[in-house]
PDB file of C-alpha atoms in Angstrom:
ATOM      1  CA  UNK A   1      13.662  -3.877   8.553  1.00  0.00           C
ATOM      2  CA  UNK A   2      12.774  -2.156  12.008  1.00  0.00           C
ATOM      3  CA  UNK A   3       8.597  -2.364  12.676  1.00  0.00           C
ATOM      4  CA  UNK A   4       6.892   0.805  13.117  1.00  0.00           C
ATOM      5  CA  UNK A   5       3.080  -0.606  13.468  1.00  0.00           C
ATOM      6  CA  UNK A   6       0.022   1.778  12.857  1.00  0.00           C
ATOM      7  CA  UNK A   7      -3.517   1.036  13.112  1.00  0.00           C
ATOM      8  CA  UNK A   8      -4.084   1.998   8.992  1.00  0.00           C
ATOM      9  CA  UNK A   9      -8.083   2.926   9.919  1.00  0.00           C
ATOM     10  CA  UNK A  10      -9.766   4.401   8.194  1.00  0.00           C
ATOM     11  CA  UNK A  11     -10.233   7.041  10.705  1.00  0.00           C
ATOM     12  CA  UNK A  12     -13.069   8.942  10.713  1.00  0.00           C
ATOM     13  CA  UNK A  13     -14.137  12.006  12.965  1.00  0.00           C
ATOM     14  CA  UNK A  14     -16.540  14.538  12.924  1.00  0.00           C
ATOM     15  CA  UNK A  15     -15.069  17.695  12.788  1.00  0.00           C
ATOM     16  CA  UNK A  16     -14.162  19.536  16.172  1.00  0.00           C
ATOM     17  CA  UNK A  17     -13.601  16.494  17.958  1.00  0.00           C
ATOM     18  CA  UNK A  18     -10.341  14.826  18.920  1.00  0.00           C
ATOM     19  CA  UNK A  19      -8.093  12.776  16.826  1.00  0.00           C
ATOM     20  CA  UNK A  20      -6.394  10.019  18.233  1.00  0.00           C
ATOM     21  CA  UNK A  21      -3.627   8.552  16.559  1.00  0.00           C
ATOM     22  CA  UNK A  22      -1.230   5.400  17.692  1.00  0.00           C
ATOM     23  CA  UNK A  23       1.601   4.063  16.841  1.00  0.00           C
ATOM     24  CA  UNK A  24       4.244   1.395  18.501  1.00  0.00           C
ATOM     25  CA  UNK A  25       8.084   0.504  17.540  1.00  0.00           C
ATOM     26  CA  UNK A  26      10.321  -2.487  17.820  1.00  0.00           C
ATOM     27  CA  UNK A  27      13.755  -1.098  18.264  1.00  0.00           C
ATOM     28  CA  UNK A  28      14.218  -0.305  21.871  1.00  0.00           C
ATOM     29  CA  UNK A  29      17.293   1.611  21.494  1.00  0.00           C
ATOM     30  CA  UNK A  30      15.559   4.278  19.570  1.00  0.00           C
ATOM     31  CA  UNK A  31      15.331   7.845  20.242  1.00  0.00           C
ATOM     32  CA  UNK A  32      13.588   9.637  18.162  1.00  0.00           C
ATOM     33  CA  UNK A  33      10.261   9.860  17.068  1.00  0.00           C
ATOM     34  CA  UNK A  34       8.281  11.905  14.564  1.00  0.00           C
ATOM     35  CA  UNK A  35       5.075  12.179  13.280  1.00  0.00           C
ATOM     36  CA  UNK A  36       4.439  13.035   9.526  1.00  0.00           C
ATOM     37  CA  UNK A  37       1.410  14.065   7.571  1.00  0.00           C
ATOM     38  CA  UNK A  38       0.964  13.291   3.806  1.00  0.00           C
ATOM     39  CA  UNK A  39      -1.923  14.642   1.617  1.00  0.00           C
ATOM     40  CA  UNK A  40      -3.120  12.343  -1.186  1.00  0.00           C
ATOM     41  CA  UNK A  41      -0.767  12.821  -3.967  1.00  0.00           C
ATOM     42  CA  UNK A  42       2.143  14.583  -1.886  1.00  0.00           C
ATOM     43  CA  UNK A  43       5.142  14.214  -0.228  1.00  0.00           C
ATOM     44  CA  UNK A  44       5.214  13.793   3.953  1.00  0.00           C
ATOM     45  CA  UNK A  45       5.288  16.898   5.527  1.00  0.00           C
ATOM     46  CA  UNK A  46       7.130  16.763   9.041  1.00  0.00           C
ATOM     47  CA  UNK A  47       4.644  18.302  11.622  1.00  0.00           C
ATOM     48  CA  UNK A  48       5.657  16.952  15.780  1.00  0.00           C
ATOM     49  CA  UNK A  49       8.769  15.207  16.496  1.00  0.00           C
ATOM     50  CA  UNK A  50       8.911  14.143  19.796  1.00  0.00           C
ATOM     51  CA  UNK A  51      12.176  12.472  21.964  1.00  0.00           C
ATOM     52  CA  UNK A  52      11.756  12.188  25.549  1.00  0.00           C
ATOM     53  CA  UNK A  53       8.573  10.376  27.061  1.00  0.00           C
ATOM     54  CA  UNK A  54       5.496  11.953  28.075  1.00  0.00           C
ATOM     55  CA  UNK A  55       3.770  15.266  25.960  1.00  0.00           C
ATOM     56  CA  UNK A  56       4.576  17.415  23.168  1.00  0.00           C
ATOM     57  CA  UNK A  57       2.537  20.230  22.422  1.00  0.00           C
ATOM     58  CA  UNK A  58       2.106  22.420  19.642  1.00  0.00           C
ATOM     59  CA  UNK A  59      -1.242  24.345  18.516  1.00  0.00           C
ATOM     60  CA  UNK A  60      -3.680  21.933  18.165  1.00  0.00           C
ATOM     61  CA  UNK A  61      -1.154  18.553  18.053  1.00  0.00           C
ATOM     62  CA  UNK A  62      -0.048  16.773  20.964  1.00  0.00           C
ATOM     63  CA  UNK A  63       2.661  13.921  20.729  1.00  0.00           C
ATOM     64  CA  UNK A  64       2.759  11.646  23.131  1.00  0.00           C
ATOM     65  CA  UNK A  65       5.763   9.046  23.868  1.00  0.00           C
ATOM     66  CA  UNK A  66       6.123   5.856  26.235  1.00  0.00           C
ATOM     67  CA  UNK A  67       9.546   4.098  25.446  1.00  0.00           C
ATOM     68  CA  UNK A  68       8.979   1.650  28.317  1.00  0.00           C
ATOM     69  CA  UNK A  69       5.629   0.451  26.569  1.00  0.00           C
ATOM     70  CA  UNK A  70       7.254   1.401  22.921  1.00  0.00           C
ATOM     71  CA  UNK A  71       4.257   3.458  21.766  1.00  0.00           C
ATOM     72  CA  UNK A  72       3.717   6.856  20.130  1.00  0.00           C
ATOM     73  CA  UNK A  73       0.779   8.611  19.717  1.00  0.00           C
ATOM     74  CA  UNK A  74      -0.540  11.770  18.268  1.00  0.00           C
ATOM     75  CA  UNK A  75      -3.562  13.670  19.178  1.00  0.00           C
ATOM     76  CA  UNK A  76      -5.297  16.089  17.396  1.00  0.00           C
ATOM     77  CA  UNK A  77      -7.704  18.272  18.894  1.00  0.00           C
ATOM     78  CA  UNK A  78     -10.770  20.437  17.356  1.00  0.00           C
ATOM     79  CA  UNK A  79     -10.228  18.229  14.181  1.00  0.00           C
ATOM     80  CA  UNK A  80     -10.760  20.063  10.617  1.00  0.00           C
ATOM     81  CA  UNK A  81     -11.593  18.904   7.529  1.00  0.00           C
ATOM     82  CA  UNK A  82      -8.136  20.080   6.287  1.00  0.00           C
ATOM     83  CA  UNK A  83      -6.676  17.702   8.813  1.00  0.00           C
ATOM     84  CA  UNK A  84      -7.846  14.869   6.331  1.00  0.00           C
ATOM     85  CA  UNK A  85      -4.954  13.360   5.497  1.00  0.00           C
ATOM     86  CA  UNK A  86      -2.736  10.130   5.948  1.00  0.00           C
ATOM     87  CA  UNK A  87      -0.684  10.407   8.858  1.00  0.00           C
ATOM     88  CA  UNK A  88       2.743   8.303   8.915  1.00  0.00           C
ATOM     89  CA  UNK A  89       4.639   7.764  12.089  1.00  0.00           C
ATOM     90  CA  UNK A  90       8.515   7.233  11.904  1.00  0.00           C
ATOM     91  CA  UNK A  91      10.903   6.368  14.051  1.00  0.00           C
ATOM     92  CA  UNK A  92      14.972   6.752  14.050  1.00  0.00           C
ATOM     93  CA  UNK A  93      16.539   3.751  14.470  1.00  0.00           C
ATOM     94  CA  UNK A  94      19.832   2.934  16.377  1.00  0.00           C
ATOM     95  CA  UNK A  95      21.566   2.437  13.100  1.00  0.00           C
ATOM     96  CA  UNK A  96      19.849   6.520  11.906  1.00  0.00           C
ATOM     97  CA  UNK A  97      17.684   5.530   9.620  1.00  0.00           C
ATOM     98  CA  UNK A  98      13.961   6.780   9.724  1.00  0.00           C
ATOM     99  CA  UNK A  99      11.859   3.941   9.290  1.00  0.00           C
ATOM    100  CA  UNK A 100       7.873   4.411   8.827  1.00  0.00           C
ATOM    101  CA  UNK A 101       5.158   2.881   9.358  1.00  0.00           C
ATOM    102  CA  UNK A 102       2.198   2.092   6.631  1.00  0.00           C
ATOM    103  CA  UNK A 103       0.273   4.810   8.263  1.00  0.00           C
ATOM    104  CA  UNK A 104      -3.350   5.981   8.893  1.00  0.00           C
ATOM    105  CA  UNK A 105      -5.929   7.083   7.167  1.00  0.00           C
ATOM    106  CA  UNK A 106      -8.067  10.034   8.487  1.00  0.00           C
ATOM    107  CA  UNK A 107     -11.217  11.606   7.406  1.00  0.00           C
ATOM    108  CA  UNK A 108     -12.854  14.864   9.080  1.00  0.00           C
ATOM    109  CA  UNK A 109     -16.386  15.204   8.543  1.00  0.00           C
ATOM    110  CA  UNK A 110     -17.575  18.362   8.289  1.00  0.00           C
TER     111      UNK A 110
ATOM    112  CA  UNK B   1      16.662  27.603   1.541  1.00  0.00           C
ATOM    113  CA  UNK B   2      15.740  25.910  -0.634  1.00  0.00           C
ATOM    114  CA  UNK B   3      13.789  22.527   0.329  1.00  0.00           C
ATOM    115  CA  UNK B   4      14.860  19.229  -0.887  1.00  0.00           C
ATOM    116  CA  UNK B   5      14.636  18.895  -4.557  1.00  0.00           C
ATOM    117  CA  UNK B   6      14.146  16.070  -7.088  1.00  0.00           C
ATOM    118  CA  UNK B   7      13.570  15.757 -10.845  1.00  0.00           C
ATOM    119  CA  UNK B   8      12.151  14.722 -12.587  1.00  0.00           C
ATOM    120  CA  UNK B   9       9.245  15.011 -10.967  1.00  0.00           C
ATOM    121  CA  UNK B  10       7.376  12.360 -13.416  1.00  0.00           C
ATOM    122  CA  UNK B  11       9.558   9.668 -15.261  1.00  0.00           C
ATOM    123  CA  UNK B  12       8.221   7.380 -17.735  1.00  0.00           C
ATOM    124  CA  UNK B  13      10.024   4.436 -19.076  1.00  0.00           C
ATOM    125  CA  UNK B  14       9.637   1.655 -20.981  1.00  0.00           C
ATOM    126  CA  UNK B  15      10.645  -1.979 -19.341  1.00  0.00           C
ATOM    127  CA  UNK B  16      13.979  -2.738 -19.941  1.00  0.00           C
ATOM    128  CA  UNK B  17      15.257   0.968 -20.183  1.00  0.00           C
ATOM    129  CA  UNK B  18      17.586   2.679 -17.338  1.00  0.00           C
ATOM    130  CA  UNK B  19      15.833   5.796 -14.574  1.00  0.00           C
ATOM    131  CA  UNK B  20      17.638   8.024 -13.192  1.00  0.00           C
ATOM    132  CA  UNK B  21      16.543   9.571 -10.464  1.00  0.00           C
ATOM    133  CA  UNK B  22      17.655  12.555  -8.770  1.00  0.00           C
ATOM    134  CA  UNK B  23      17.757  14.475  -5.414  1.00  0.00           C
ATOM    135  CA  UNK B  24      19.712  17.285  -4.131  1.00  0.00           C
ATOM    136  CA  UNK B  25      19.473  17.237  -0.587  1.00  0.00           C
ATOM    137  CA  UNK B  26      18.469  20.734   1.670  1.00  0.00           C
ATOM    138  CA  UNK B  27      21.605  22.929   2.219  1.00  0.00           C
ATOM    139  CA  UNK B  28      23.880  22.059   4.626  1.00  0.00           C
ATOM    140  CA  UNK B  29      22.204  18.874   4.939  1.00  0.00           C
ATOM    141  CA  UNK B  30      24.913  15.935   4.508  1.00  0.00           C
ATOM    142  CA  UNK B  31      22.583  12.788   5.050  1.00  0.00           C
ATOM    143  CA  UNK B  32      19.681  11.273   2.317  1.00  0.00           C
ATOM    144  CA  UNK B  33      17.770   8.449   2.099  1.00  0.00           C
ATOM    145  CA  UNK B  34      15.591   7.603  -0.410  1.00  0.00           C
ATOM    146  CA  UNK B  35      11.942   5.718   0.107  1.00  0.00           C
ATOM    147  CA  UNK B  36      10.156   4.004  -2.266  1.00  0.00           C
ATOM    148  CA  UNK B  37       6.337   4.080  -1.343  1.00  0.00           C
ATOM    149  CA  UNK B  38       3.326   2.208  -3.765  1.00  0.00           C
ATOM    150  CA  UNK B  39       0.036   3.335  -3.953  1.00  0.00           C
ATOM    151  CA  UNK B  40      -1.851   3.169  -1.159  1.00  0.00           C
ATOM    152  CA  UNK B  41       0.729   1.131   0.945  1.00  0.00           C
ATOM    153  CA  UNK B  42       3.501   3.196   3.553  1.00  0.00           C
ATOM    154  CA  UNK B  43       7.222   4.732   3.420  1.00  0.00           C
ATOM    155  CA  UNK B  44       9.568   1.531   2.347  1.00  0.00           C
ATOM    156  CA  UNK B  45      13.108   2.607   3.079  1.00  0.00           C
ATOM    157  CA  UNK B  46      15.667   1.808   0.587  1.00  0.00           C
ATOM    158  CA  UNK B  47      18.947   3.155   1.233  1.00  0.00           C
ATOM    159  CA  UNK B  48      20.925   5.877   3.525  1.00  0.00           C
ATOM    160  CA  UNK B  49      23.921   7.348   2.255  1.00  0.00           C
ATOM    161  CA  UNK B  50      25.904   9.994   3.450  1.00  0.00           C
ATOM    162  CA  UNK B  51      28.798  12.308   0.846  1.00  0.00           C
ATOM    163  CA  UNK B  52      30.843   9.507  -0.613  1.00  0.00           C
ATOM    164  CA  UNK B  53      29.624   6.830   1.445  1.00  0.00           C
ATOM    165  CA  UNK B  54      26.023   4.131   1.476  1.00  0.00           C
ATOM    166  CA  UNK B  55      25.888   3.741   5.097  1.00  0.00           C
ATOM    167  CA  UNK B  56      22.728   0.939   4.902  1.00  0.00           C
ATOM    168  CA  UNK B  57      21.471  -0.096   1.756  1.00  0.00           C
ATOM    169  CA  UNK B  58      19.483  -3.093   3.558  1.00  0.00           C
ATOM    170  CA  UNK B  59      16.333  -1.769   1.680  1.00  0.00           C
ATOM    171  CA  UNK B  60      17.201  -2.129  -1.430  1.00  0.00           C
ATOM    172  CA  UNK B  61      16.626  -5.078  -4.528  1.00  0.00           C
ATOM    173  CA  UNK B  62      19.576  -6.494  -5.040  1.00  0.00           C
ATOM    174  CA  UNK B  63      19.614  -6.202  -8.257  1.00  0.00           C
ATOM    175  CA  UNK B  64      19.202  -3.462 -10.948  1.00  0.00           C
ATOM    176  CA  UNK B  65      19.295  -0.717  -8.201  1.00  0.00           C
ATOM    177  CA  UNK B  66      22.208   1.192  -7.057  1.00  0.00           C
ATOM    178  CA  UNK B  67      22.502   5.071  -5.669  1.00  0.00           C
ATOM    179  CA  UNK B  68      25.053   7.029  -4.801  1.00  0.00           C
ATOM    180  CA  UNK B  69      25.946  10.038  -3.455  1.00  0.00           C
ATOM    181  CA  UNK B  70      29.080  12.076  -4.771  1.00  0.00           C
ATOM    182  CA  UNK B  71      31.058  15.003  -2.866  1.00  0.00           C
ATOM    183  CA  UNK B  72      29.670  17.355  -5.729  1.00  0.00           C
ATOM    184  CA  UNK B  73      25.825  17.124  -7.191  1.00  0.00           C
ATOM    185  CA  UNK B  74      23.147  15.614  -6.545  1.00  0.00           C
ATOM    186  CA  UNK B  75      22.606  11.777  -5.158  1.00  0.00           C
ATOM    187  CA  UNK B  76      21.186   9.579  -7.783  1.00  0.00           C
ATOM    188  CA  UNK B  77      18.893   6.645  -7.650  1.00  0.00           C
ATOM    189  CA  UNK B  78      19.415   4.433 -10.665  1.00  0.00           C
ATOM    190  CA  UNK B  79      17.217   1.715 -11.990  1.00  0.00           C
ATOM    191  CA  UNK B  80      18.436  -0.810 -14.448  1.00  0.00           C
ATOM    192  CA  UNK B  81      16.429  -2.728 -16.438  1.00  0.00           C
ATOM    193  CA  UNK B  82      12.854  -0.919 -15.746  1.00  0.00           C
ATOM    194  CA  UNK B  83       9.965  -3.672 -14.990  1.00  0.00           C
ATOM    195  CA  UNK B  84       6.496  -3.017 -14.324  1.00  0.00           C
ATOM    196  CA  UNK B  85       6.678  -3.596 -11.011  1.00  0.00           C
ATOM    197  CA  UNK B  86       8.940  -0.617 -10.476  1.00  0.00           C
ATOM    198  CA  UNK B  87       6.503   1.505 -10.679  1.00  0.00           C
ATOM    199  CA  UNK B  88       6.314   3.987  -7.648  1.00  0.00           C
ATOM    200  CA  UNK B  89       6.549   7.154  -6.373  1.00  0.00           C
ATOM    201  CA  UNK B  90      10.564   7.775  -4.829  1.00  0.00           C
ATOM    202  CA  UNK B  91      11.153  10.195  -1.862  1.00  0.00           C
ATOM    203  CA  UNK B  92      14.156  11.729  -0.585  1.00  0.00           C
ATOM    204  CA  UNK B  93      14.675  12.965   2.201  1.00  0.00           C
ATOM    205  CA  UNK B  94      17.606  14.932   3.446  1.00  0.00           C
ATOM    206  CA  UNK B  95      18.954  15.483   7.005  1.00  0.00           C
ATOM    207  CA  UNK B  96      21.615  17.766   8.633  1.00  0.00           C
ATOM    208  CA  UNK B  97      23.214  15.291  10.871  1.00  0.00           C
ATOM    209  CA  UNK B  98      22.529  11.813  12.939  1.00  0.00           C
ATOM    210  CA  UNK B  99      21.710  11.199  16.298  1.00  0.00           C
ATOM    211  CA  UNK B 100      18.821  12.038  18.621  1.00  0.00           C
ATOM    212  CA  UNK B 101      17.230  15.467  17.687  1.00  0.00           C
ATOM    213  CA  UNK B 102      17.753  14.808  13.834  1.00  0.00           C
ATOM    214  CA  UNK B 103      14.682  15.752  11.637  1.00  0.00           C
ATOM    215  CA  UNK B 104      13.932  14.505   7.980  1.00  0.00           C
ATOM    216  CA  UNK B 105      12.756  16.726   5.343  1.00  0.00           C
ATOM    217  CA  UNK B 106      11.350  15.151   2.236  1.00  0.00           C
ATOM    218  CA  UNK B 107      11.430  16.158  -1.311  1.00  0.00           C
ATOM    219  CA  UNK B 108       8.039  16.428  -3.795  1.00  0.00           C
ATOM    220  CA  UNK B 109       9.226  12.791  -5.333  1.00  0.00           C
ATOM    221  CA  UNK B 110       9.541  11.228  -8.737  1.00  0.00           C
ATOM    222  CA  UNK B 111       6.405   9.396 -10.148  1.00  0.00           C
ATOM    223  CA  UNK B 112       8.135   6.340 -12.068  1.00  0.00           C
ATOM    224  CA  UNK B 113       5.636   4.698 -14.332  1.00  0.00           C
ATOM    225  CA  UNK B 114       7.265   1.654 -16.692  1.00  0.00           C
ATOM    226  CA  UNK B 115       4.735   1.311 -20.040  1.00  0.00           C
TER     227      UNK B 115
END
């Protein structure tokens, strides 16, 4: 199966600061990349997808993608407890399947 | 639009019995994989499949596991021969097409516990 390698943390943050999230890939020839969020007990909820290098914004997420260095990472800024969540990164492989990695664990402290 | 929807949503079988598990993918979405993921532990794919057709099934045991996904209904993951160890939560997710620019939407998932 494809690697998609995450850092599985725990994470922890105190709320209003920046999340930073990381993630690298093993198949070269992929292009897309996503970034999903799962609460405990849930399904993953799609929140950035990302396919051409450098930033991604949207409200308080930022994606962030290097192909050359095959590394994605997500940043979230003014962290809130509600953030608190796993956090899975997936990538598309050449073949189309999404393939995820373990993911990581973060914790905003109020 | 509906999201992507499997049932049941909790399954509980005894080892050595068959699960079925189902998913009807997002409309006009043609593509579905299904995941299995353990507690505490990440996504494991299992298989793609597109109408009529398993495009990879790399991901899954060779044996007592097979899904499929007809031109009408739902796609089905089916589990022969239940063992403890199958216990899991099962995504699927659904997708309109393939190719760069493709998203992945998942459905709530079936809790499979084997007593």
């Amino acid at each position: 199966q494809k690697e998609v390698e995450q850092n599985s943390g725990p994470l922890s943050v105190p709320e209003g600061a920046i999340a930073s999230l990381n993630c690298t890939y093993s198949d070269r020839g992929s292009q897309s990349f996503f970034w999903y969020r799962q609460y405990s007990g849930k399904s993953p909820e799609l929140i950035m997808s990302i396919y051409s290098n450098g930033d991604k914004e949207d409200g308080r997420f930022t994606a962030q993608l290097n192909k050359a260095s095959q590394y994605v990472s997500l940043l979230i800024r003014d962290s809130q407890p509600s953030d608190s969540a796993t956090y899975l990164c997936a990538v598309m492989s050449t073949g189309n399947q999404f393939y995820f990695g373990t993911g990581t664990s973060l914790t905003v402290i109020p | 639009n509906a999201g992507v929807m499997q049932n049941p949503r909790h399954l509980v079988r005894r080892r050595g019995q068959e699960a079925r598990l189902r998913c009807s993918p997002m409309k006009g979405h043609s593509h579905v994989y299904w995941y299995r993921q353990l507690p505490e532990e990440g996504l494991k794919f299992m298989v793609y499949l597109q109408k009529e057709n398993i495009i990879d099934e790399s991901g899954m045991p060779k044996e007592r596991f097979s899904a499929e996904f007809p031109k009408e209904g739902p796609s089905i993951l089916r589990i022969q021969q239940v063992v403890r160890g199958d216990s899991a939560a099962y995504f699927c997710a659904s997708s309109r097409s393939q190719g760069v620019g493709t998203e992945a939407f998942f459905g709530q998932g079936t809790r499979l516990t084997v007593v």
